């Protein structure tokens, strides 16, 4: 028997195939919802810290928070590029930046202080830390990446959702967004003389972070 609502011009699908596709779609939707809720929970925890700092310490370490969930197209593209099986458990295991939160701080010290305040929360566990501030990438990229897991309670039960949080300063963010635009303009093949200038600009941004921290210490006597 075949499905009644068969679009014209397509090969006929068995009821079993239609059921399997419907199940895949439902599982994928559930997975993506979990990522969105996990991301929103992390963003809320950071907003709470921001408000608490602002109220009690009169010194807000967070300039800006942004969030994004990777599109299904880029999840599949990344899975194909990395040879990850197109199955939900494999995607969950290997594609760890489906849910992303970016936190822009004023100073480098705030980046670490905030990361500690977030990851010390009892129900959050840290899967991986990539400290590109202590160890910048060869092109000069600096940022602190943390892949953490946060529980999300769906009607089907709790799921541990991985969320990639990128903590960086305003200067690091300015550099990264400019570099990203140049990278895409040249489709990844950036001419050597520009690559060198990009790396030099990263060093300038790092000096700027250091200078601002010194100024802040001079004025407030602390980071
Ligand atoms: P989007 O849209 O920002 O998410 P992988 O994540 O496995 O592909 P890698 O290098 O193991 O690659 O992960 P890593 O180092 O944690 O970096 C992932 C993300 O960090 C990138 O996400 C960027 O957001 C950012 N990033 C890393 N390196 C650079 C860099 O040199 N320049 C800039 N501008 N950003 C960088 P996506 O998936 O590329 O894109």
Short mmCIF file of N, CA, C and O in Angstrom, two decimals, residues 23-140:
data_model
loop_
_atom_site.label_atom_id
_atom_site.label_comp_id
_atom_site.label_asym_id
_atom_site.label_seq_id
_atom_site.Cartn_x
_atom_site.Cartn_y
_atom_site.Cartn_z
N UNK A 23 9.22 10.13 11.45
CA UNK A 23 9.91 9.92 12.74
C UNK A 23 11.23 10.68 12.77
O UNK A 23 11.56 11.34 13.76
N UNK A 24 11.97 10.62 11.63
CA UNK A 24 13.25 11.34 11.56
C UNK A 24 13.01 12.84 11.76
O UNK A 24 13.71 13.52 12.51
N UNK A 25 11.95 13.33 11.09
CA UNK A 25 11.66 14.76 11.20
C UNK A 25 11.31 15.14 12.64
O UNK A 25 11.78 16.14 13.17
N UNK A 26 10.51 14.28 13.29
CA UNK A 26 10.12 14.59 14.68
C UNK A 26 11.35 14.56 15.59
O UNK A 26 11.54 15.45 16.43
N UNK A 27 12.20 13.53 15.41
CA UNK A 27 13.40 13.42 16.26
C UNK A 27 14.30 14.63 16.07
O UNK A 27 14.87 15.16 17.02
N UNK A 28 14.46 15.06 14.80
CA UNK A 28 15.33 16.19 14.50
C UNK A 28 14.76 17.48 15.11
O UNK A 28 15.48 18.26 15.71
N UNK A 29 13.43 17.64 14.98
CA UNK A 29 12.78 18.83 15.57
C UNK A 29 12.98 18.84 17.07
O UNK A 29 13.32 19.87 17.67
N UNK A 30 12.82 17.67 17.71
CA UNK A 30 13.01 17.57 19.16
C UNK A 30 14.45 17.91 19.53
O UNK A 30 14.72 18.63 20.48
N UNK A 31 15.39 17.40 18.72
CA UNK A 31 16.81 17.67 18.99
C UNK A 31 17.08 19.18 18.90
O UNK A 31 17.70 19.77 19.78
N UNK A 32 16.58 19.81 17.83
CA UNK A 32 16.84 21.24 17.63
C UNK A 32 16.18 22.08 18.74
O UNK A 32 16.74 23.07 19.18
N UNK A 33 14.99 21.64 19.20
CA UNK A 33 14.33 22.34 20.30
C UNK A 33 15.19 22.28 21.55
O UNK A 33 15.37 23.28 22.25
N UNK A 34 15.74 21.08 21.80
CA UNK A 34 16.61 20.91 22.98
C UNK A 34 17.78 21.88 22.92
O UNK A 34 18.10 22.54 23.92
N UNK A 35 18.39 22.02 21.73
CA UNK A 35 19.53 22.94 21.60
C UNK A 35 19.08 24.38 21.83
O UNK A 35 19.77 25.15 22.48
N UNK A 36 17.92 24.72 21.29
CA UNK A 36 17.46 26.11 21.47
C UNK A 36 17.19 26.40 22.95
O UNK A 36 17.61 27.42 23.48
N UNK A 37 16.54 25.43 23.64
CA UNK A 37 16.24 25.65 25.05
C UNK A 37 17.54 25.70 25.87
O UNK A 37 17.67 26.51 26.79
N UNK A 38 18.50 24.81 25.54
CA UNK A 38 19.79 24.81 26.26
C UNK A 38 20.48 26.15 26.11
O UNK A 38 20.98 26.75 27.07
N UNK A 39 20.50 26.64 24.87
CA UNK A 39 21.13 27.93 24.57
C UNK A 39 20.44 29.06 25.34
O UNK A 39 21.09 29.92 25.94
N UNK A 40 19.09 29.01 25.35
CA UNK A 40 18.35 30.08 26.05
C UNK A 40 18.60 30.02 27.55
O UNK A 40 18.71 31.05 28.21
N UNK A 41 18.74 28.80 28.09
CA UNK A 41 19.02 28.68 29.52
C UNK A 41 20.38 29.27 29.87
O UNK A 41 20.53 29.97 30.87
N UNK A 42 21.38 28.98 29.02
CA UNK A 42 22.72 29.53 29.28
C UNK A 42 22.66 31.06 29.21
O UNK A 42 23.22 31.75 30.06
N UNK A 43 21.96 31.57 28.19
CA UNK A 43 21.88 33.03 28.04
C UNK A 43 21.19 33.64 29.26
O UNK A 43 21.62 34.69 29.76
N UNK A 44 20.15 32.96 29.77
CA UNK A 44 19.45 33.48 30.96
C UNK A 44 20.37 33.48 32.18
O UNK A 44 20.40 34.45 32.95
N UNK A 45 21.15 32.38 32.34
CA UNK A 45 22.09 32.34 33.49
C UNK A 45 23.06 33.50 33.41
O UNK A 45 23.41 34.11 34.42
N UNK A 46 23.52 33.82 32.18
CA UNK A 46 24.48 34.92 32.02
C UNK A 46 23.80 36.27 32.28
O UNK A 46 24.39 37.16 32.90
N UNK A 47 22.54 36.40 31.84
CA UNK A 47 21.80 37.65 32.09
C UNK A 47 21.62 37.86 33.59
O UNK A 47 21.72 38.97 34.09
N UNK A 48 21.35 36.75 34.32
CA UNK A 48 21.19 36.85 35.77
C UNK A 48 22.50 37.34 36.40
O UNK A 48 22.51 38.24 37.24
N UNK A 49 23.62 36.75 35.95
CA UNK A 49 24.92 37.19 36.49
C UNK A 49 25.15 38.67 36.16
O UNK A 49 25.61 39.43 37.00
N UNK A 50 24.80 39.03 34.92
CA UNK A 50 25.01 40.42 34.52
C UNK A 50 24.24 41.38 35.44
O UNK A 50 24.76 42.37 35.92
N UNK A 51 22.95 41.03 35.69
CA UNK A 51 22.14 41.91 36.53
C UNK A 51 22.65 41.94 37.95
O UNK A 51 22.67 42.98 38.61
N UNK A 52 23.07 40.76 38.44
CA UNK A 52 23.59 40.70 39.81
C UNK A 52 24.85 41.57 39.94
O UNK A 52 24.97 42.37 40.86
N UNK A 53 25.77 41.40 38.98
CA UNK A 53 27.00 42.22 39.01
C UNK A 53 26.64 43.70 38.95
O UNK A 53 27.18 44.51 39.70
N UNK A 54 25.71 44.02 38.05
CA UNK A 54 25.35 45.44 37.87
C UNK A 54 24.76 46.01 39.15
O UNK A 54 25.09 47.12 39.57
N UNK A 55 23.89 45.23 39.81
CA UNK A 55 23.22 45.72 41.02
C UNK A 55 24.18 45.82 42.21
O UNK A 55 24.18 46.78 42.94
N UNK A 56 24.98 44.75 42.38
CA UNK A 56 25.75 44.67 43.63
C UNK A 56 27.18 45.19 43.53
O UNK A 56 27.70 45.71 44.50
N UNK A 57 27.79 45.04 42.37
CA UNK A 57 29.21 45.43 42.28
C UNK A 57 29.38 46.75 41.53
O UNK A 57 30.49 47.26 41.45
N UNK A 58 28.31 47.25 40.99
CA UNK A 58 28.36 48.51 40.22
C UNK A 58 29.42 48.45 39.12
O UNK A 58 29.98 49.46 38.75
N UNK A 59 29.74 47.27 38.65
CA UNK A 59 30.78 47.10 37.64
C UNK A 59 30.38 45.92 36.76
O UNK A 59 30.59 44.77 37.12
N UNK A 60 29.76 46.23 35.65
CA UNK A 60 29.19 45.17 34.82
C UNK A 60 30.24 44.56 33.88
O UNK A 60 30.76 45.27 33.02
N UNK A 61 30.56 43.27 34.05
CA UNK A 61 31.61 42.68 33.20
C UNK A 61 31.14 42.34 31.79
O UNK A 61 31.95 42.06 30.92
N UNK A 62 29.80 42.33 31.58
CA UNK A 62 29.27 41.88 30.28
C UNK A 62 28.85 43.08 29.44
O UNK A 62 28.02 43.89 29.85
N UNK A 63 29.43 43.16 28.26
CA UNK A 63 29.04 44.22 27.32
C UNK A 63 27.83 43.79 26.50
O UNK A 63 26.95 44.57 26.22
N UNK A 64 27.86 42.49 26.09
CA UNK A 64 26.86 42.07 25.12
C UNK A 64 26.79 40.53 25.10
O UNK A 64 27.81 39.87 25.27
N UNK A 65 25.58 40.00 24.90
CA UNK A 65 25.42 38.54 24.77
C UNK A 65 24.65 38.28 23.47
O UNK A 65 23.64 38.94 23.21
N UNK A 66 25.13 37.34 22.65
CA UNK A 66 24.34 36.96 21.47
C UNK A 66 24.24 35.44 21.39
O UNK A 66 25.08 34.73 21.95
N UNK A 67 23.22 34.98 20.73
CA UNK A 67 22.98 33.53 20.64
C UNK A 67 22.67 33.15 19.20
O UNK A 67 22.17 33.98 18.43
N UNK A 68 22.94 31.92 18.86
CA UNK A 68 22.50 31.41 17.56
C UNK A 68 22.46 29.87 17.60
O UNK A 68 23.25 29.23 18.29
N UNK A 69 21.48 29.34 16.89
CA UNK A 69 21.44 27.89 16.68
C UNK A 69 21.87 27.66 15.25
O UNK A 69 21.42 28.36 14.33
N UNK A 70 22.77 26.70 15.03
CA UNK A 70 23.24 26.41 13.67
C UNK A 70 22.06 25.96 12.82
O UNK A 70 21.19 25.22 13.31
N UNK A 71 22.04 26.37 11.56
CA UNK A 71 20.94 25.94 10.69
C UNK A 71 21.12 24.45 10.36
O UNK A 71 22.24 23.94 10.36
N UNK A 72 20.00 23.74 10.06
CA UNK A 72 20.12 22.32 9.67
C UNK A 72 21.11 22.14 8.52
O UNK A 72 21.89 21.19 8.51
N UNK A 73 21.12 23.10 7.56
CA UNK A 73 22.04 22.98 6.41
C UNK A 73 23.49 22.99 6.89
O UNK A 73 24.30 22.17 6.47
N UNK A 74 23.83 23.94 7.80
CA UNK A 74 25.25 23.97 8.19
C UNK A 74 25.61 22.83 9.13
O UNK A 74 26.76 22.40 9.16
N UNK A 75 24.62 22.28 9.88
CA UNK A 75 24.91 21.09 10.69
C UNK A 75 25.27 19.93 9.75
O UNK A 75 26.27 19.24 9.93
N UNK A 76 24.44 19.76 8.70
CA UNK A 76 24.68 18.64 7.77
C UNK A 76 25.98 18.84 6.99
O UNK A 76 26.74 17.90 6.78
N UNK A 77 26.25 20.10 6.62
CA UNK A 77 27.48 20.40 5.87
C UNK A 77 28.71 20.09 6.74
O UNK A 77 29.65 19.45 6.30
N UNK A 78 28.64 20.50 8.04
CA UNK A 78 29.78 20.26 8.93
C UNK A 78 29.95 18.75 9.20
O UNK A 78 31.06 18.24 9.23
N UNK A 79 28.81 18.04 9.37
CA UNK A 79 28.86 16.59 9.60
C UNK A 79 29.52 15.90 8.41
O UNK A 79 30.39 15.04 8.56
N UNK A 80 29.12 16.32 7.19
CA UNK A 80 29.67 15.70 5.98
C UNK A 80 31.18 15.99 5.90
O UNK A 80 31.98 15.09 5.61
N UNK A 81 31.56 17.26 6.20
CA UNK A 81 32.96 17.67 6.12
C UNK A 81 33.82 16.88 7.13
O UNK A 81 34.94 16.51 6.84
N UNK A 82 33.25 16.60 8.31
CA UNK A 82 34.03 15.93 9.35
C UNK A 82 33.82 14.41 9.35
O UNK A 82 34.31 13.71 10.23
N UNK A 83 33.05 13.92 8.36
CA UNK A 83 32.82 12.47 8.26
C UNK A 83 31.98 11.93 9.41
O UNK A 83 32.13 10.77 9.80
N UNK A 84 31.09 12.78 9.95
CA UNK A 84 30.22 12.34 11.06
C UNK A 84 28.96 11.73 10.46
O UNK A 84 28.36 12.29 9.53
N UNK A 85 28.58 10.57 10.99
CA UNK A 85 27.39 9.86 10.52
C UNK A 85 26.14 10.74 10.68
O UNK A 85 26.00 11.45 11.69
N UNK A 86 25.24 10.70 9.70
CA UNK A 86 24.04 11.55 9.77
C UNK A 86 22.95 10.88 10.60
O UNK A 86 21.85 10.60 10.12
N UNK A 87 23.31 10.60 11.84
CA UNK A 87 22.37 10.02 12.80
C UNK A 87 22.37 10.92 14.02
O UNK A 87 23.42 11.47 14.38
N UNK A 88 21.22 11.03 14.66
CA UNK A 88 21.11 11.99 15.77
C UNK A 88 22.15 11.73 16.88
O UNK A 88 22.82 12.67 17.32
N UNK A 89 22.36 10.49 17.34
CA UNK A 89 23.36 10.30 18.41
C UNK A 89 24.76 10.77 17.98
O UNK A 89 25.48 11.37 18.77
N UNK A 90 25.12 10.51 16.71
CA UNK A 90 26.45 10.92 16.23
C UNK A 90 26.54 12.44 16.13
O UNK A 90 27.57 13.04 16.50
N UNK A 91 25.47 13.07 15.67
CA UNK A 91 25.47 14.55 15.58
C UNK A 91 25.61 15.14 16.98
O UNK A 91 26.39 16.06 17.22
N UNK A 92 24.84 14.58 17.94
CA UNK A 92 24.92 15.05 19.34
C UNK A 92 26.33 14.93 19.89
O UNK A 92 26.81 15.79 20.60
N UNK A 93 26.98 13.82 19.57
CA UNK A 93 28.30 13.54 20.12
C UNK A 93 29.39 14.43 19.50
O UNK A 93 30.24 14.96 20.21
N UNK A 94 29.32 14.60 18.17
CA UNK A 94 30.47 15.21 17.48
C UNK A 94 30.29 16.67 17.06
O UNK A 94 31.28 17.37 16.89
N UNK A 95 29.07 17.09 16.84
CA UNK A 95 28.88 18.50 16.44
C UNK A 95 28.50 19.27 17.71
O UNK A 95 27.34 19.27 18.12
N UNK A 96 29.50 19.88 18.30
CA UNK A 96 29.29 20.43 19.65
C UNK A 96 28.94 21.92 19.64
O UNK A 96 28.78 22.51 20.70
N UNK A 97 28.87 22.51 18.44
CA UNK A 97 28.55 23.95 18.42
C UNK A 97 27.20 24.22 17.74
O UNK A 97 27.01 25.26 17.13
N UNK A 98 26.26 23.28 17.89
CA UNK A 98 24.93 23.50 17.31
C UNK A 98 24.26 24.67 18.04
O UNK A 98 23.65 25.54 17.42
N UNK A 99 24.40 24.69 19.36
CA UNK A 99 23.90 25.83 20.14
C UNK A 99 25.10 26.68 20.53
O UNK A 99 26.06 26.16 21.10
N UNK A 100 25.05 27.96 20.21
CA UNK A 100 26.20 28.83 20.49
C UNK A 100 25.78 30.09 21.22
O UNK A 100 24.74 30.70 20.91
N UNK A 101 26.58 30.46 22.22
CA UNK A 101 26.36 31.72 22.94
C UNK A 101 27.68 32.48 22.91
O UNK A 101 28.74 31.88 23.12
N UNK A 102 27.61 33.75 22.59
CA UNK A 102 28.83 34.57 22.56
C UNK A 102 28.68 35.68 23.59
O UNK A 102 27.65 36.36 23.61
N UNK A 103 29.67 35.79 24.45
CA UNK A 103 29.62 36.79 25.52
C UNK A 103 30.79 37.76 25.33
O UNK A 103 31.95 37.33 25.29
N UNK A 104 30.46 39.02 25.21
CA UNK A 104 31.50 40.03 25.01
C UNK A 104 31.69 40.78 26.34
O UNK A 104 30.73 41.33 26.90
N UNK A 105 32.94 40.74 26.81
CA UNK A 105 33.27 41.36 28.10
C UNK A 105 34.13 42.60 27.88
O UNK A 105 34.70 42.80 26.81
N UNK A 106 34.24 43.40 28.95
CA UNK A 106 35.06 44.61 28.84
C UNK A 106 36.55 44.24 28.88
O UNK A 106 37.34 44.73 28.06
N UNK A 107 36.93 43.40 29.84
CA UNK A 107 38.36 43.14 30.08
C UNK A 107 38.64 41.63 30.07
O UNK A 107 37.74 40.83 30.34
N UNK A 108 39.91 41.30 29.82
CA UNK A 108 40.30 39.88 29.79
C UNK A 108 39.98 39.21 31.13
O UNK A 108 39.48 38.08 31.17
N UNK A 109 40.24 39.92 32.24
CA UNK A 109 39.97 39.32 33.56
C UNK A 109 38.49 38.97 33.71
O UNK A 109 38.14 37.96 34.33
N UNK A 110 37.62 39.80 33.11
CA UNK A 110 36.17 39.52 33.18
C UNK A 110 35.82 38.23 32.45
O UNK A 110 34.91 37.50 32.85
N UNK A 111 36.52 37.97 31.35
CA UNK A 111 36.28 36.77 30.56
C UNK A 111 36.42 35.52 31.45
O UNK A 111 35.55 34.66 31.49
N UNK A 112 37.54 35.48 32.20
CA UNK A 112 37.80 34.30 33.05
C UNK A 112 36.86 34.29 34.26
O UNK A 112 36.38 33.22 34.68
N UNK A 113 36.61 35.48 34.83
CA UNK A 113 35.73 35.55 36.01
C UNK A 113 34.33 35.05 35.66
O UNK A 113 33.71 34.27 36.39
N UNK A 114 33.86 35.44 34.49
CA UNK A 114 32.52 35.07 34.08
C UNK A 114 32.44 33.57 33.73
O UNK A 114 31.47 32.89 34.08
N UNK A 115 33.47 33.10 33.07
CA UNK A 115 33.51 31.68 32.72
C UNK A 115 33.45 30.84 34.00
O UNK A 115 32.68 29.88 34.09
N UNK A 116 34.20 31.24 35.03
CA UNK A 116 34.19 30.50 36.29
C UNK A 116 32.81 30.59 36.95
O UNK A 116 32.27 29.57 37.40
N UNK A 117 32.24 31.79 36.97
CA UNK A 117 30.92 31.97 37.62
C UNK A 117 29.86 31.10 36.95
O UNK A 117 28.99 30.53 37.61
N UNK A 118 29.95 30.95 35.63
CA UNK A 118 28.95 30.15 34.91
C UNK A 118 29.20 28.65 35.10
O UNK A 118 28.29 27.89 35.44
N UNK A 119 30.44 28.24 34.91
CA UNK A 119 30.70 26.79 34.90
C UNK A 119 30.74 26.18 36.30
O UNK A 119 30.69 24.96 36.43
N UNK A 120 30.79 27.03 37.34
CA UNK A 120 30.73 26.48 38.70
C UNK A 120 29.29 26.18 39.13
O UNK A 120 29.07 25.63 40.20
N UNK A 121 28.32 26.54 38.32
CA UNK A 121 26.92 26.25 38.68
C UNK A 121 26.72 24.74 38.69
O UNK A 121 27.18 24.03 37.78
N UNK A 122 26.00 24.27 39.75
CA UNK A 122 25.99 22.84 40.07
C UNK A 122 25.52 21.94 38.93
O UNK A 122 26.04 20.83 38.76
N UNK A 123 24.55 22.39 38.14
CA UNK A 123 24.01 21.49 37.11
C UNK A 123 24.69 21.66 35.74
O UNK A 123 24.28 21.06 34.76
N UNK A 124 25.73 22.49 35.72
CA UNK A 124 26.45 22.69 34.45
C UNK A 124 27.75 21.90 34.51
O UNK A 124 28.49 21.98 35.50
N UNK A 125 28.02 21.12 33.47
CA UNK A 125 29.32 20.42 33.45
C UNK A 125 30.11 20.87 32.22
O UNK A 125 29.52 21.23 31.19
N UNK A 126 31.42 20.86 32.37
CA UNK A 126 32.29 21.33 31.29
C UNK A 126 32.80 20.12 30.51
O UNK A 126 33.36 19.20 31.08
N UNK A 127 32.56 20.14 29.21
CA UNK A 127 33.06 19.05 28.36
C UNK A 127 34.46 19.36 27.86
O UNK A 127 35.31 18.49 27.76
N UNK A 128 34.68 20.63 27.47
CA UNK A 128 35.96 20.98 26.85
C UNK A 128 36.19 22.49 26.97
O UNK A 128 35.25 23.27 26.82
N UNK A 129 37.43 22.85 27.23
CA UNK A 129 37.81 24.28 27.23
C UNK A 129 38.90 24.46 26.19
O UNK A 129 39.87 23.70 26.16
N UNK A 130 38.72 25.43 25.29
CA UNK A 130 39.79 25.78 24.34
C UNK A 130 40.15 27.23 24.63
O UNK A 130 39.35 28.14 24.36
N UNK A 131 41.34 27.43 25.19
CA UNK A 131 41.73 28.77 25.59
C UNK A 131 42.62 29.40 24.52
O UNK A 131 43.84 29.29 24.55
N UNK A 132 41.96 30.06 23.57
CA UNK A 132 42.71 30.74 22.51
C UNK A 132 43.16 32.14 22.95
O UNK A 132 43.65 32.90 22.12
N UNK A 133 42.97 32.46 24.24
CA UNK A 133 43.56 33.71 24.74
C UNK A 133 44.98 33.38 25.23
O UNK A 133 45.95 34.05 24.86
N UNK A 134 45.06 32.30 26.01
CA UNK A 134 46.40 31.85 26.46
C UNK A 134 47.21 31.34 25.26
O UNK A 134 48.43 31.53 25.21
N UNK A 135 46.52 30.69 24.33
CA UNK A 135 47.19 30.13 23.15
C UNK A 135 46.47 30.55 21.88
O UNK A 135 45.65 29.79 21.34
N UNK A 136 46.76 31.77 21.39
CA UNK A 136 46.04 32.24 20.19
C UNK A 136 46.30 31.34 18.98
O UNK A 136 47.33 30.67 18.90
N UNK A 137 45.32 31.33 18.04
CA UNK A 137 45.52 30.57 16.80
C UNK A 137 46.62 31.26 15.98
O UNK A 137 46.90 32.45 16.20
N UNK A 138 47.23 30.56 15.02
CA UNK A 138 48.33 31.16 14.24
C UNK A 138 47.95 32.48 13.56
O UNK A 138 48.78 33.37 13.41
N UNK A 139 46.67 32.64 13.18
CA UNK A 139 46.27 33.91 12.53
C UNK A 139 46.06 35.03 13.55
O UNK A 139 45.79 36.17 13.17
N UNK A 140 46.14 34.71 14.85
CA UNK A 140 45.98 35.73 15.88
C UNK A 140 44.64 35.65 16.61
O UNK A 140 44.40 36.40 17.55
#
